[in-house]
PDB file of C-alpha atoms in Angstrom:
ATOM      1  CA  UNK A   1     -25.762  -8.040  40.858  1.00  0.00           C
ATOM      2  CA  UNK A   2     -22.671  -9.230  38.532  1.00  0.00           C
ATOM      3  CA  UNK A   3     -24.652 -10.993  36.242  1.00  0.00           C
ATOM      4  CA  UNK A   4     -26.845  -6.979  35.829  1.00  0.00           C
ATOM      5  CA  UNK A   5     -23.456  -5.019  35.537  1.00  0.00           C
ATOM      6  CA  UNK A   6     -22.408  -8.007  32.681  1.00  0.00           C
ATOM      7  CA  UNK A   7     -25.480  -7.342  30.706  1.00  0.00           C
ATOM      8  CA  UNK A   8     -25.015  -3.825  31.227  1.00  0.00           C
ATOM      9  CA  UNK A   9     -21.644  -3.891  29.974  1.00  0.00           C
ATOM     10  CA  UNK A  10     -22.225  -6.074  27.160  1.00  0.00           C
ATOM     11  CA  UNK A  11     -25.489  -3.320  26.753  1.00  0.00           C
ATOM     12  CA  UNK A  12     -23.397  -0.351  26.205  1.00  0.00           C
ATOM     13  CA  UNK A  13     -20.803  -1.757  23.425  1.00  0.00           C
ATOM     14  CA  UNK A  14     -22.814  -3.538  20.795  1.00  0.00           C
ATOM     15  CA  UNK A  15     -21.081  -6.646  19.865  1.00  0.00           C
ATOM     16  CA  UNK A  16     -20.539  -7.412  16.070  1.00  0.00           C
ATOM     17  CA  UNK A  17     -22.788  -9.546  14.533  1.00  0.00           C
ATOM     18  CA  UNK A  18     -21.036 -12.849  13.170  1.00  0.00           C
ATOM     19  CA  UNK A  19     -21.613 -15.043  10.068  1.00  0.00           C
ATOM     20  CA  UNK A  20     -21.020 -15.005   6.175  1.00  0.00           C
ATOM     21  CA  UNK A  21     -24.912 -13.998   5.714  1.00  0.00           C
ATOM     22  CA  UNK A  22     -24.196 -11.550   8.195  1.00  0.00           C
ATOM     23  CA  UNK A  23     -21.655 -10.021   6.929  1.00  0.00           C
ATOM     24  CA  UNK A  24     -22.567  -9.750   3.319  1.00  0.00           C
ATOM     25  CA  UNK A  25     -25.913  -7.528   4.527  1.00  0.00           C
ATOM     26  CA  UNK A  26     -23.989  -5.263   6.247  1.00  0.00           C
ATOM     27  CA  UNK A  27     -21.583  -5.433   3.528  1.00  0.00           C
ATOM     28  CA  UNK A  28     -24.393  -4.473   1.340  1.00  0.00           C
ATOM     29  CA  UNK A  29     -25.540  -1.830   3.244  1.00  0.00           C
ATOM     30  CA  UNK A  30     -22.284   0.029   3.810  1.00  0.00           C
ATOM     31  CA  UNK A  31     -22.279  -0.145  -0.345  1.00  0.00           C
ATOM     32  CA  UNK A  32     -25.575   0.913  -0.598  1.00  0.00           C
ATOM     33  CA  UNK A  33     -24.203   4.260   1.709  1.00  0.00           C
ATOM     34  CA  UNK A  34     -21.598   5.179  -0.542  1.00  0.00           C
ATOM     35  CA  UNK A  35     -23.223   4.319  -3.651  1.00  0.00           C
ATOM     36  CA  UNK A  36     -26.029   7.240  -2.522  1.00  0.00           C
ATOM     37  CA  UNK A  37     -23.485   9.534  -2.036  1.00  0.00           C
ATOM     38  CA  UNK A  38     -22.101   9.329  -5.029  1.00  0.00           C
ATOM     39  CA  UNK A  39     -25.553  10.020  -6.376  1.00  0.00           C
ATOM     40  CA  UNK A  40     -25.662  12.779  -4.830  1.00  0.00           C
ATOM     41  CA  UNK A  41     -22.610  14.013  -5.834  1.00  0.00           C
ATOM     42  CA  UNK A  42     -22.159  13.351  -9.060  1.00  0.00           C
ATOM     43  CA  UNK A  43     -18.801  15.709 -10.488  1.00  0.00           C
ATOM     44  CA  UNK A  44     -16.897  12.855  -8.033  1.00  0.00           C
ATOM     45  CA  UNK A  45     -18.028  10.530 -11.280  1.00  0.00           C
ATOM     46  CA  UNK A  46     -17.625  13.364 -13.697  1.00  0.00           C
ATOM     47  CA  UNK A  47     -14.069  14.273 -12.681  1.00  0.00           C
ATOM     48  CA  UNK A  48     -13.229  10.688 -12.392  1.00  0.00           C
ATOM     49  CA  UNK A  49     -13.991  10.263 -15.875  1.00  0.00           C
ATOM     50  CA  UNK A  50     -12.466  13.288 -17.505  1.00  0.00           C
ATOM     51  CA  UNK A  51      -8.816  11.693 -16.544  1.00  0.00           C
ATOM     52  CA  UNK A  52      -9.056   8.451 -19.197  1.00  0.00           C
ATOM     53  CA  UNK A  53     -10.800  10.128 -21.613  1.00  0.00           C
ATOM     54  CA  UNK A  54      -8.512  12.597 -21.854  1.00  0.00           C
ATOM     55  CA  UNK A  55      -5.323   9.895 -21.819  1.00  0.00           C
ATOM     56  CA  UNK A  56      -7.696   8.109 -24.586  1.00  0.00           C
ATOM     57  CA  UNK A  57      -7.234  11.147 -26.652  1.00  0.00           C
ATOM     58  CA  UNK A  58      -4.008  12.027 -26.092  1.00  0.00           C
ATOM     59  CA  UNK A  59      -2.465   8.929 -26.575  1.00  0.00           C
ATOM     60  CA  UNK A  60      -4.545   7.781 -29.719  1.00  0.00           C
ATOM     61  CA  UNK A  61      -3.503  11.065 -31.826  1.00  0.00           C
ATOM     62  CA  UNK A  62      -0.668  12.369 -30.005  1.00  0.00           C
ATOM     63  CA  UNK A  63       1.319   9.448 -30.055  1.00  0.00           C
ATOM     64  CA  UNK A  64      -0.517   6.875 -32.160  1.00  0.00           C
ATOM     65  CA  UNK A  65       1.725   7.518 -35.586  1.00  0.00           C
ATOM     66  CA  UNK A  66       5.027   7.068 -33.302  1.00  0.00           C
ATOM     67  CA  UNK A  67       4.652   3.794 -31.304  1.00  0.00           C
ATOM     68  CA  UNK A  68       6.098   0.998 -33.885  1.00  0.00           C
ATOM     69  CA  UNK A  69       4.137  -2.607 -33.080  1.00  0.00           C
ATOM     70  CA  UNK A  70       6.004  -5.263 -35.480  1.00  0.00           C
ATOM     71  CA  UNK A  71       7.299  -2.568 -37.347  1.00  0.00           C
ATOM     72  CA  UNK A  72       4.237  -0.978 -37.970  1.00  0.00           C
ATOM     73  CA  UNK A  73       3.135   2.640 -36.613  1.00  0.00           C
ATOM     74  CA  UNK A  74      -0.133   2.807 -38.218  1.00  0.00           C
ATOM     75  CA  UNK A  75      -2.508   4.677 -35.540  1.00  0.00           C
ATOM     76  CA  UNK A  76      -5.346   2.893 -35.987  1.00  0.00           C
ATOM     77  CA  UNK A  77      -3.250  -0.312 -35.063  1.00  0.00           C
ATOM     78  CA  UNK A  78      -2.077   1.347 -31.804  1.00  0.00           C
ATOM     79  CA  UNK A  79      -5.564   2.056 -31.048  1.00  0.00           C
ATOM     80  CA  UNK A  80      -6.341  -1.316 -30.761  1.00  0.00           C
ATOM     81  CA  UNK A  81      -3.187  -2.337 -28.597  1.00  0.00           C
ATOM     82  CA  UNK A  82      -3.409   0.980 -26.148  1.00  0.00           C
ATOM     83  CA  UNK A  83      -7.358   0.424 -25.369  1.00  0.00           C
ATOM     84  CA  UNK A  84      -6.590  -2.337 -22.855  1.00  0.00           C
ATOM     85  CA  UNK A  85      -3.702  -0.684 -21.179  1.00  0.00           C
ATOM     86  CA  UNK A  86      -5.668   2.679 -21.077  1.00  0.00           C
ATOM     87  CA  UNK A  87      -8.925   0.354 -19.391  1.00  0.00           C
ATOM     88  CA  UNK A  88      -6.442  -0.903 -16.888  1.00  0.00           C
ATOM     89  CA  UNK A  89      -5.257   2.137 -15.783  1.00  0.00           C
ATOM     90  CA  UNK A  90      -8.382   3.367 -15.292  1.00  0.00           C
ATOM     91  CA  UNK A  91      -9.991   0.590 -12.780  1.00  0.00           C
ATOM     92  CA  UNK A  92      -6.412   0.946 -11.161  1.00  0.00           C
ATOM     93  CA  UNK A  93      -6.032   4.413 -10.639  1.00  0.00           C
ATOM     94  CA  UNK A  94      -9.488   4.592  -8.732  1.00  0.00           C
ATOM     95  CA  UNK A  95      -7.955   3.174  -6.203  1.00  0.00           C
ATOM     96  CA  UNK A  96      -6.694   6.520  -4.742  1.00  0.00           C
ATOM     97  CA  UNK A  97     -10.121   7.662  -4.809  1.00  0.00           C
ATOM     98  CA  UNK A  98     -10.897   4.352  -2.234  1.00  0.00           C
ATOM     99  CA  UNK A  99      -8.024   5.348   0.246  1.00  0.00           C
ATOM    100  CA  UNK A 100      -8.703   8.913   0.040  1.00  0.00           C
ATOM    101  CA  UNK A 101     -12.211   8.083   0.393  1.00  0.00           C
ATOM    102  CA  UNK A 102     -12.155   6.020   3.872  1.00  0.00           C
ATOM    103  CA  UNK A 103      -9.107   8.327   4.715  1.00  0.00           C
ATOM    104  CA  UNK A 104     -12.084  11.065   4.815  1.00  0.00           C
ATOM    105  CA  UNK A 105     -14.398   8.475   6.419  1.00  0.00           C
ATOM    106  CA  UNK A 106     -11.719   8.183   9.478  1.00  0.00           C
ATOM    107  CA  UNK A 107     -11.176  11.981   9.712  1.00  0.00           C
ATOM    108  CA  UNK A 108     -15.021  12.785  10.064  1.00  0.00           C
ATOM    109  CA  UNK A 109     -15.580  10.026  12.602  1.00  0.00           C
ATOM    110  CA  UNK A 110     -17.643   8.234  10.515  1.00  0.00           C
ATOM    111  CA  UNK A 111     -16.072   4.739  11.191  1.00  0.00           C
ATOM    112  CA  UNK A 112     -16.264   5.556  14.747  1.00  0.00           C
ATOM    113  CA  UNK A 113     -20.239   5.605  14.081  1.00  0.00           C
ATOM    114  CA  UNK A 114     -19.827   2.282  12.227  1.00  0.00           C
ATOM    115  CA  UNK A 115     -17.865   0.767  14.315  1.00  0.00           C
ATOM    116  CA  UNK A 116     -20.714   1.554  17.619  1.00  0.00           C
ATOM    117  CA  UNK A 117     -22.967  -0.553  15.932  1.00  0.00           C
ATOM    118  CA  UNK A 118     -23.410  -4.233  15.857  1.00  0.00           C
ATOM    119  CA  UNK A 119     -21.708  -5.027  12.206  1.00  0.00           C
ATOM    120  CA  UNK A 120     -19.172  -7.199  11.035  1.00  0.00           C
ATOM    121  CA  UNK A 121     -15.798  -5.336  11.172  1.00  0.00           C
ATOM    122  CA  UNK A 122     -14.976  -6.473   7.791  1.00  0.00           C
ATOM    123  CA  UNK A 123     -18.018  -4.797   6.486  1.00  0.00           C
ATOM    124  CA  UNK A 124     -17.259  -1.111   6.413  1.00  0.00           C
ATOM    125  CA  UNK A 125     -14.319  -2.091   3.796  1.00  0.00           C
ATOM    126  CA  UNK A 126     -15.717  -4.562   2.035  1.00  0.00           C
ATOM    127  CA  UNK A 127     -19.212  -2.255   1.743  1.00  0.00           C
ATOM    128  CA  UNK A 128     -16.920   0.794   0.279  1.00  0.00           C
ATOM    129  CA  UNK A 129     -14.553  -1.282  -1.972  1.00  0.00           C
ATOM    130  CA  UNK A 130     -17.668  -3.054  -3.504  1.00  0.00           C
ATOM    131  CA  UNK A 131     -19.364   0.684  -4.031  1.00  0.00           C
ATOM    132  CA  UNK A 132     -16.223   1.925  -5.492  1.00  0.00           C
ATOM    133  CA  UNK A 133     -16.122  -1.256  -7.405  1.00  0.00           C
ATOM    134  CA  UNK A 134     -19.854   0.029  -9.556  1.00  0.00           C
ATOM    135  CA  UNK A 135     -18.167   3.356 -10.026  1.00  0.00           C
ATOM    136  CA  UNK A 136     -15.411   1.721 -12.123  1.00  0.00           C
ATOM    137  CA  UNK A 137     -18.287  -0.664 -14.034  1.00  0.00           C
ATOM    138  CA  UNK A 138     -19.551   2.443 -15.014  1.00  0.00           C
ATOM    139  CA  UNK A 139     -16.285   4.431 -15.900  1.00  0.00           C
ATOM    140  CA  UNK A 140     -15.617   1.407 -17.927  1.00  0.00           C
ATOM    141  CA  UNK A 141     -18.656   1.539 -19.838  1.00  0.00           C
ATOM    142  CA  UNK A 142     -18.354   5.286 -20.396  1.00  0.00           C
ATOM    143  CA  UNK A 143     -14.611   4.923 -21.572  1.00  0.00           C
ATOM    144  CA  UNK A 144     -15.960   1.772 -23.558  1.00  0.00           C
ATOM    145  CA  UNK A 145     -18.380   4.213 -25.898  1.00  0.00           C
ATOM    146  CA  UNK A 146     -15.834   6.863 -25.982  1.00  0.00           C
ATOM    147  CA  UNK A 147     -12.715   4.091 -27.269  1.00  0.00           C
ATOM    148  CA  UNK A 148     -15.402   2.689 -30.108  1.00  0.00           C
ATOM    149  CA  UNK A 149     -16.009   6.847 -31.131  1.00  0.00           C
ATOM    150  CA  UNK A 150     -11.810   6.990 -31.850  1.00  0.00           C
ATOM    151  CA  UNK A 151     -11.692   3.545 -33.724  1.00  0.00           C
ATOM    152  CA  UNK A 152     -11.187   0.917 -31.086  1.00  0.00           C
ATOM    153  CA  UNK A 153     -13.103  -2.286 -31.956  1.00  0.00           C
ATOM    154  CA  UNK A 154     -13.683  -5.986 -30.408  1.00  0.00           C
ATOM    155  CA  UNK A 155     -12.485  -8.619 -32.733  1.00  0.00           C
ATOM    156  CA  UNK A 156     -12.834 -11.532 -30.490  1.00  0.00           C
ATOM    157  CA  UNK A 157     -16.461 -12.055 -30.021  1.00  0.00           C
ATOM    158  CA  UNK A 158     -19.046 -10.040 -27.309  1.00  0.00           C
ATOM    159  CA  UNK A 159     -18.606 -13.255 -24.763  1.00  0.00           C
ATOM    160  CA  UNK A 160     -14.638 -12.993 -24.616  1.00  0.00           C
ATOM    161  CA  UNK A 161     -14.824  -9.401 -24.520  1.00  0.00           C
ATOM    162  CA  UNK A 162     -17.214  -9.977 -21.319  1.00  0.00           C
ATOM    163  CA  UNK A 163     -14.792 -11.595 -19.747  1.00  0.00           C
ATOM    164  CA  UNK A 164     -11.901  -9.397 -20.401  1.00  0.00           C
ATOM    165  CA  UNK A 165     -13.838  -6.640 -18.876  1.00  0.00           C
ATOM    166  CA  UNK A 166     -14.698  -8.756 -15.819  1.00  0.00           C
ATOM    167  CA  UNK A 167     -10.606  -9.414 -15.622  1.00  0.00           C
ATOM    168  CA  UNK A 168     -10.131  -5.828 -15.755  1.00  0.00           C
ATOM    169  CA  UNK A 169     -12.757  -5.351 -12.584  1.00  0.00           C
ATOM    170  CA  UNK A 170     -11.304  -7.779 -10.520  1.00  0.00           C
ATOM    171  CA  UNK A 171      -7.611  -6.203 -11.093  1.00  0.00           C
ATOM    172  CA  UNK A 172      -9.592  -2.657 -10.129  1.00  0.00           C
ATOM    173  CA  UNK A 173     -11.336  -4.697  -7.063  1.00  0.00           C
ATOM    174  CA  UNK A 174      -8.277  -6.174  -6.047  1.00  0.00           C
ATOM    175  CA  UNK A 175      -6.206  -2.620  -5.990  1.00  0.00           C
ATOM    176  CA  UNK A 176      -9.003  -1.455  -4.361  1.00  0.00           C
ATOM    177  CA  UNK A 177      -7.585  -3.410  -1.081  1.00  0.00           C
ATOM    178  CA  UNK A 178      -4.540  -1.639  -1.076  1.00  0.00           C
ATOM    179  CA  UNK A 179      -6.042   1.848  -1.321  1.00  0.00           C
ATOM    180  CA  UNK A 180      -7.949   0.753   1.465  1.00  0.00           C
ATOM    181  CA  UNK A 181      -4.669  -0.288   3.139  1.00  0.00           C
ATOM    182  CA  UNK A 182      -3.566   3.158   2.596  1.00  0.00           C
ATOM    183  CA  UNK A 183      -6.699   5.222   3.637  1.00  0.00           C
ATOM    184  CA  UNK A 184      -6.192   3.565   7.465  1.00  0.00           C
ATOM    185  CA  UNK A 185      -2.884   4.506   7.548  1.00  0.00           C
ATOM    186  CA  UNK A 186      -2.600   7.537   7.035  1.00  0.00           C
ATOM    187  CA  UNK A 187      -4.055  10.734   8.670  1.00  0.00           C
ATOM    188  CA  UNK A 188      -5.926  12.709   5.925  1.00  0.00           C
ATOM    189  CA  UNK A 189      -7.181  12.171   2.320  1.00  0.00           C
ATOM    190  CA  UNK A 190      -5.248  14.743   0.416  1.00  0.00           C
ATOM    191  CA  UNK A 191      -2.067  11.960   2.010  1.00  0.00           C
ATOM    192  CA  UNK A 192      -4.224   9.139   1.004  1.00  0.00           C
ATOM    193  CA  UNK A 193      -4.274  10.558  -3.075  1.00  0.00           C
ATOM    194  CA  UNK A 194      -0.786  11.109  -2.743  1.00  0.00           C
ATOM    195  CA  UNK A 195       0.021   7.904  -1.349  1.00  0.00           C
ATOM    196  CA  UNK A 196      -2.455   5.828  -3.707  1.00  0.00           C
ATOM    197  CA  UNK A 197      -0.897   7.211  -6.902  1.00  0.00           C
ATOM    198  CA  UNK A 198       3.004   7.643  -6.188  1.00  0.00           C
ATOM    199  CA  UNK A 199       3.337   3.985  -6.772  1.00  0.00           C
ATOM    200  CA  UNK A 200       0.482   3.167  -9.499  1.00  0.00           C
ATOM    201  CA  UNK A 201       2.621   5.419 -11.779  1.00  0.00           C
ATOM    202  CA  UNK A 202       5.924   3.189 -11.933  1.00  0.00           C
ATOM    203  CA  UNK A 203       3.430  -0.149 -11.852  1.00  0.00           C
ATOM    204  CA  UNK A 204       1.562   1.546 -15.117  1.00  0.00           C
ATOM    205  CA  UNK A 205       4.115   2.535 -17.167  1.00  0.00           C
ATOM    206  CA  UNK A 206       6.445   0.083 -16.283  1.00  0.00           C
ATOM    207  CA  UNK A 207       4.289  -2.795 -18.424  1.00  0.00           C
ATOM    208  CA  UNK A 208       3.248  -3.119 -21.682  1.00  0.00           C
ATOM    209  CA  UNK A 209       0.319  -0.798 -21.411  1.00  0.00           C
ATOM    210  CA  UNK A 210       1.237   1.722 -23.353  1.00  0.00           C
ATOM    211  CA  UNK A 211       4.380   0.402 -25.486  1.00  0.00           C
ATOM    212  CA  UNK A 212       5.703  -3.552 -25.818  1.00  0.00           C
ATOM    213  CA  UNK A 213       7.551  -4.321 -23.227  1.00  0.00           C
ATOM    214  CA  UNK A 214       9.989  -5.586 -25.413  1.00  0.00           C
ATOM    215  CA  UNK A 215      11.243  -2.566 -26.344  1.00  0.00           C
ATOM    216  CA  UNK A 216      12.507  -1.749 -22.718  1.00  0.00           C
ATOM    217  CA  UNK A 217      15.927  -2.468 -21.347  1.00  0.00           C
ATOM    218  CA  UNK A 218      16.345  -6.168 -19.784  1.00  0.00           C
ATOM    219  CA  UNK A 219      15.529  -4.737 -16.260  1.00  0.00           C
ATOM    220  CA  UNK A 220      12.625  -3.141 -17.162  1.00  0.00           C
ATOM    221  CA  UNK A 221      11.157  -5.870 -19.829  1.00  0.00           C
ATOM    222  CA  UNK A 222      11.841  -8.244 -16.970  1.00  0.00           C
ATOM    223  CA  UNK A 223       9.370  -6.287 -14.439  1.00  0.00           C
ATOM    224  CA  UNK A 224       6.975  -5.696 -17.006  1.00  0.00           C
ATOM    225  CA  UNK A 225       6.407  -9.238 -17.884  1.00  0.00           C
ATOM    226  CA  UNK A 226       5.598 -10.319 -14.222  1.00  0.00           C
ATOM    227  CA  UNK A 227       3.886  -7.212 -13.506  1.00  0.00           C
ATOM    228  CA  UNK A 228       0.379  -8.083 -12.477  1.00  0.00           C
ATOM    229  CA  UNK A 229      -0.918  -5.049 -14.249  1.00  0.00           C
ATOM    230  CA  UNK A 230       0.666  -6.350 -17.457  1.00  0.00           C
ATOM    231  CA  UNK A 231      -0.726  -9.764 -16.862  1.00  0.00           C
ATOM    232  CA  UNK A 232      -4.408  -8.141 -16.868  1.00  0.00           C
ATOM    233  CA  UNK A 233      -3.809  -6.139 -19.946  1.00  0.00           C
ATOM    234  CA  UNK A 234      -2.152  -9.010 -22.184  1.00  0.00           C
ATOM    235  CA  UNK A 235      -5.179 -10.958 -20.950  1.00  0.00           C
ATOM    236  CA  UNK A 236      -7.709  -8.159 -21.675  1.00  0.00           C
ATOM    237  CA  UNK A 237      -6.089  -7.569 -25.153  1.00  0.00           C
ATOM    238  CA  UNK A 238      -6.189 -11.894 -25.986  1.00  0.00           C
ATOM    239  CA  UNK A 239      -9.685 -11.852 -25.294  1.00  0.00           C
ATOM    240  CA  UNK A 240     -10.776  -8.124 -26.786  1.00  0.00           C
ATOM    241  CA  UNK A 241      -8.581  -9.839 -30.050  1.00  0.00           C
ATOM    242  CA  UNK A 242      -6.508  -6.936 -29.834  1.00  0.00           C
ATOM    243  CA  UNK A 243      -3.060  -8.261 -30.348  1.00  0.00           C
ATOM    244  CA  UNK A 244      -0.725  -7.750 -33.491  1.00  0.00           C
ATOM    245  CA  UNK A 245      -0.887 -10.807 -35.864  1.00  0.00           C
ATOM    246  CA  UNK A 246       2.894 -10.223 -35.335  1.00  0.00           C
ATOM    247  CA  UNK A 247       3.072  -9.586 -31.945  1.00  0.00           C
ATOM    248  CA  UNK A 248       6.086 -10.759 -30.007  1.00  0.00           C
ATOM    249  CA  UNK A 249       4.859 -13.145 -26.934  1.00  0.00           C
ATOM    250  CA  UNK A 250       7.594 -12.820 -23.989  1.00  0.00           C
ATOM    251  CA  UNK A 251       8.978 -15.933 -22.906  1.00  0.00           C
ATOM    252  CA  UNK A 252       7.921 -15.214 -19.277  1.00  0.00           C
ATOM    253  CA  UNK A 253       4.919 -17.681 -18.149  1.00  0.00           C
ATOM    254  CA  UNK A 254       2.616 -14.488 -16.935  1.00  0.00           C
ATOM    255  CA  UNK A 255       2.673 -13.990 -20.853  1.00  0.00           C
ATOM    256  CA  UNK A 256       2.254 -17.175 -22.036  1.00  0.00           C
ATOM    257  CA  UNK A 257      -0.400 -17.558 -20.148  1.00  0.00           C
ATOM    258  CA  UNK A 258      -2.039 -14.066 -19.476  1.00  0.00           C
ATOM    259  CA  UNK A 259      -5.481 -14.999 -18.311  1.00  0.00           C
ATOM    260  CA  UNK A 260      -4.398 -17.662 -15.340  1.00  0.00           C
ATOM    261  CA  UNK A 261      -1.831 -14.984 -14.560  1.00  0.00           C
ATOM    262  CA  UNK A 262      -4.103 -12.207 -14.240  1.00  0.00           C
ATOM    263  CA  UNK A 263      -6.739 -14.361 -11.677  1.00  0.00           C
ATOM    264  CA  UNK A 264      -4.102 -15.613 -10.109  1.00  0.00           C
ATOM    265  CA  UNK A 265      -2.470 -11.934  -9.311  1.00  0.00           C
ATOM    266  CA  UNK A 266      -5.740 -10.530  -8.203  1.00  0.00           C
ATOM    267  CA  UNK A 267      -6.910 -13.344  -6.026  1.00  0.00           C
ATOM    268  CA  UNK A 268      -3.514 -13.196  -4.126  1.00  0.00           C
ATOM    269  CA  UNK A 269      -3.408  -9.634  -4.216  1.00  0.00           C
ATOM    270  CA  UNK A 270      -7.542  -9.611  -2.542  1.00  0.00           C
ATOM    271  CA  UNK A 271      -6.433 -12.462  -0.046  1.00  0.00           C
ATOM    272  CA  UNK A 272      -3.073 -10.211   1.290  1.00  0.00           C
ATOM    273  CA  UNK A 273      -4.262  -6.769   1.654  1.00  0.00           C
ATOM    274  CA  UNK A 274      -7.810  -7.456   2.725  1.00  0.00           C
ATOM    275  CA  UNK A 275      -6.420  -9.256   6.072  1.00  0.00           C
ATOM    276  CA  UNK A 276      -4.122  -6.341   6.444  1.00  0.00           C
ATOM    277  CA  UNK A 277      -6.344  -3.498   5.606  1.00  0.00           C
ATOM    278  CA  UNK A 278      -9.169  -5.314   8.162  1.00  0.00           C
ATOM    279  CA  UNK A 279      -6.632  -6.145  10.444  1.00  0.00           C
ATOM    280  CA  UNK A 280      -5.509  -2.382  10.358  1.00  0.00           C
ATOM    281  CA  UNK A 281      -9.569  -0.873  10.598  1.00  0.00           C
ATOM    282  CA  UNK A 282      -9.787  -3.155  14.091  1.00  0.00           C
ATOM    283  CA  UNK A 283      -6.618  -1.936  15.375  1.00  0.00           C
ATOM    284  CA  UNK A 284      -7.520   1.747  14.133  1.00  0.00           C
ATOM    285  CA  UNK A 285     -10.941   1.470  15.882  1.00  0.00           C
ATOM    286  CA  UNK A 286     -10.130  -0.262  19.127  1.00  0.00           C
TER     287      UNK A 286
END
């Protein structure tokens, strides 16, 4: 009779599934989800590219003659320097979209549905941060066609430029965790926008995205140069061949070294918040 009820019980609450190969299906399928809503809704891509292209714009001719790089203010130079710090922005400021995204998820009950069936736990984030993950491949490319049409340009060869890019992603995957982070914590999306973008605006413009950084104060110059989001875009600019023949190079090591500084910020930054933000979702859910 015990040995019915256990089966019964263990019946009624399907038990996630374990293993990597596992895991990465229903990874994969939680992707697949989202990536068919978007599909379906497509002004959540259209509005999501509208923001960039319009900061392409408005930087490149509003303030391109009065940013001085070595001395110089020609535009066209700053177009070269700002496209990096502009494609940064953009795979980091999608990361409100992921919070307020599973924010919405959690208010419809819709990770209450996951979380009956018998998936990995880790799934139902890792399934929406890789979806969100294609929508900023393909905001990239967009912004890509539109920063060529104002006079950006690759100097450094397609393969480096590849990999640049593929920096850029991983910084966008990696923030992606921490939106996530955010979407389980709080209790509605329009809080999960809020709270995804309050702090992406001091992390942005407190780096050498838009201006060198050193032309800040010490205090400032000193975040900037071990900001992880400068790291990125001093790495995306050395391999687009963006860079100033006279550019300054900081002293700090995330300078000197841009590209090991830039994996090494988004690996750490993947390995902290996804244990918290799946650590959260199971104590959310239970």
């Amino acid at each position: 009779m015990s040995t019915v009820s256990e089966v019964s019980a263990r019946g009624a609450v399907p038990q996630p599934r374990g293993g990597i190969t596992q895991s990465v299906r229903d990874s994969l399928v939680v992707a697949k989800r989202n990536l068919i809503r978007m599909l379906r809704i497509p002004e959540m891509v259209i509005f999501g590219l509208i923001q960039p292209i319009m900061f392409v714009v408005l930087f490149s001719y509003v303030f391109g003659g009065s940013i001085s790089l070595g001395g110089n203010t020609d535009p066209s130079m700053y177009r070269q320097f700002l496209m990096a710090g502009i494609f940064a922005q953009t795979v980091t400021f999608a990361t409100a979209g992921a919070g307020a995204g599973i924010a919405d998820d959690m208010h419809k009950g819709l990770i209450d549905r996951f979380r009956s069936l018998p998936m990995a736990r880790g799934a139902v984030l890792t399934g929406r941060t890789l979806a969100d993950l294609v929508q900023t491949a393909l905001t990239l490319v967009v912004l890509a066609i539109v920063a060529v049409i104002v006079g950006w340009r690759i100097h450094a060869g397609f393969p480096k430029a590849v990999a640049g890019f593929a920096l850029l992603l991983l910084l966008g995957y990696a923030f992606s965790w921490i939106g996530a982070l955010i979407g389980l914590s709080v209790r509605t999306p329009e809080a999960a926008t809020s709270g995804g973008l309050i702090w992406l605006f001091p992390l942005t413009f407190i780096s050498n995205a838009f201006v060198p950084a050193d032309n800040m104060p010490m205090v400032l110059r000193n975040i900037a140069e071990w900001n992880p989001f400068s790291a990125t875009v001093q790495a995306a600019r050395h391999l687009f061949g963006n860079l100033p023949a006279d550019y300054p190079v900081a002293a700090a090591w995330p300078m000197q070294h841009p590209i090991w500084a830039s994996l090494i910020w988004s690996v750490v930054i993947i390995a902290i918040f996804r244990t918290l933000a799946v650590r959260k979702y199971r104590s959310a859910t239970a």
